[in-house]
Short mmCIF file of C-alpha atoms in Angstrom, two decimals:
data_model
loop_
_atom_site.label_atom_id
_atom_site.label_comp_id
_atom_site.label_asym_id
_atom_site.label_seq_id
_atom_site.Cartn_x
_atom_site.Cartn_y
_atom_site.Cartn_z
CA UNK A 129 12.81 -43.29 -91.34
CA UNK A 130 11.95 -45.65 -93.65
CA UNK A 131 8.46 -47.29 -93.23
CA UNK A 132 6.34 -49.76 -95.41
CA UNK A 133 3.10 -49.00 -93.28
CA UNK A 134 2.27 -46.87 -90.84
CA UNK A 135 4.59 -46.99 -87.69
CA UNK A 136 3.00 -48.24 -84.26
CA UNK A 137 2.34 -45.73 -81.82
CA UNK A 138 5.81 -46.27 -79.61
CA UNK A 139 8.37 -45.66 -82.61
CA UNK A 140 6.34 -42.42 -83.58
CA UNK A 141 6.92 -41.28 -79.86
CA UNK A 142 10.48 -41.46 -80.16
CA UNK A 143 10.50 -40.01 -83.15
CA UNK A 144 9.02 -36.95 -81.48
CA UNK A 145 10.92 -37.31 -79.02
CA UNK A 146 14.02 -37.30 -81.49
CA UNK A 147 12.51 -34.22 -83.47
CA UNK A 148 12.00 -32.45 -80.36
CA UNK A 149 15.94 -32.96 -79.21
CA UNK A 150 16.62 -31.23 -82.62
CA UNK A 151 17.17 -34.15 -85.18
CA UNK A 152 16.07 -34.01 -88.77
CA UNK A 153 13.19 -36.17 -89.24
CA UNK A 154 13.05 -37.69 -93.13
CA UNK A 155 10.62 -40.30 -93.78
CA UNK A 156 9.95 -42.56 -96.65
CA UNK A 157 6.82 -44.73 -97.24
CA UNK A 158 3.21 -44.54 -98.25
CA UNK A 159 3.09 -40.95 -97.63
CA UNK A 160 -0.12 -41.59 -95.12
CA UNK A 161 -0.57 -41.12 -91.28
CA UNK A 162 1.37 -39.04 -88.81
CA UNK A 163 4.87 -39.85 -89.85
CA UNK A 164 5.18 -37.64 -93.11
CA UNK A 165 3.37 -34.84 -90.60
CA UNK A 166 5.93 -34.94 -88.61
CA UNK A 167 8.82 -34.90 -90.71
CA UNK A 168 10.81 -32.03 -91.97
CA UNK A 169 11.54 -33.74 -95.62
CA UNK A 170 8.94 -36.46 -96.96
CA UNK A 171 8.93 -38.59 -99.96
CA UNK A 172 5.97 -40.58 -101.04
CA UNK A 173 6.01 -43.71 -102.26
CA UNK A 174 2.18 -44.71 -103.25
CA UNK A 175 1.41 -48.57 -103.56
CA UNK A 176 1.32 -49.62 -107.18
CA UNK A 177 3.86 -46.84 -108.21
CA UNK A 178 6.44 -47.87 -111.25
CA UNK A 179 9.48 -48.07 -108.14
CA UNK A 180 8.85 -50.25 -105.33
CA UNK A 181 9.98 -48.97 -101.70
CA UNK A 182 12.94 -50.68 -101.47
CA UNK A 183 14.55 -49.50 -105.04
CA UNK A 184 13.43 -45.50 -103.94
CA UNK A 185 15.10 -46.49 -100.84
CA UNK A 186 18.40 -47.25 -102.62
CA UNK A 187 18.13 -44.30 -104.74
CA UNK A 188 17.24 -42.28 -101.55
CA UNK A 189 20.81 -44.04 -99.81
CA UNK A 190 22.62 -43.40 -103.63
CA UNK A 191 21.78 -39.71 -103.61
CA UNK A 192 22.49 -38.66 -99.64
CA UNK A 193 25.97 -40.37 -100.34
CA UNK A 194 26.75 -39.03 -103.63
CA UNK A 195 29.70 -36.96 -104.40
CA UNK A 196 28.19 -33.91 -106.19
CA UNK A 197 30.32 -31.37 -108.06
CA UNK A 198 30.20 -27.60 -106.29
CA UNK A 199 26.97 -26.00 -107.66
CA UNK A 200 27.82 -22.89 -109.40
CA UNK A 201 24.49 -20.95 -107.75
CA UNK A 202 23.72 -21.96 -104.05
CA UNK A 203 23.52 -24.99 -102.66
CA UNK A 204 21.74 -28.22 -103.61
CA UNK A 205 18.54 -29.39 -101.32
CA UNK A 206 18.65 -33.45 -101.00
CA UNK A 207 15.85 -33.60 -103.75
CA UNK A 208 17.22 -32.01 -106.40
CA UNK A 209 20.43 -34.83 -105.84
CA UNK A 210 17.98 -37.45 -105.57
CA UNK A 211 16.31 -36.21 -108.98
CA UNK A 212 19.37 -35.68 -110.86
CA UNK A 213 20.09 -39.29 -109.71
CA UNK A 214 16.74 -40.84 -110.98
CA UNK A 215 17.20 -39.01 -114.44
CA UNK A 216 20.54 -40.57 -114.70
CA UNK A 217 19.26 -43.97 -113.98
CA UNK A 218 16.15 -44.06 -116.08
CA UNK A 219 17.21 -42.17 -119.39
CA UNK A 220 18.21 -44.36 -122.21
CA UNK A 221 21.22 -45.32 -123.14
CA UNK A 222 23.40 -43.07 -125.51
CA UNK A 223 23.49 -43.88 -128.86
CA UNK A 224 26.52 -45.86 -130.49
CA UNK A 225 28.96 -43.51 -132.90
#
């Protein structure tokens, strides 16, 4: 769930409702209120931070759809895609021969 502000009192019911029926809750937004309580993964995104909501939300969409090479040691949890996917987009360019 994605989330600028806090959620009105109806939509957090059915999410609940939805976590109760055995879906995986993930919310992104200011990181405040009930939602992130209620969510199994949670990813803050504090007003005045370098990366508005909607670009994290890209990135977020980017890394849940990427096609990741096998790891080599267990398997890799949603954040460490979605940080190996910010590094790649903010490092610098590589230097010219």
């Amino acid at each position: 769930m994605v989330a600028p502000g806090e959620p009105a009192a109806p939509l957090l019911e059915r999410v609940c409702d939805a976590r109760r029926a055995g879906a995986t809750v993930l919310s992104l937004g200011p990181g405040a209120g009930e939602l992130p309580a209620m969510a199994h993964e949670n990813l803050s995104v504090p007003d005045g931070s370098e990366l508005d909501l909607d670009t994290v939300q890209h990135l977020v969409s980017a890394a849940a759809g990427e096609n990741a090479r096998p790891a080599h040691r267990g398997p890799r949890r949603f954040r460490d895609r979605l940080s190996r996917l910010a590094d790649l987009l903010t490092a610098p360019p590589p230097t010219r021969w």
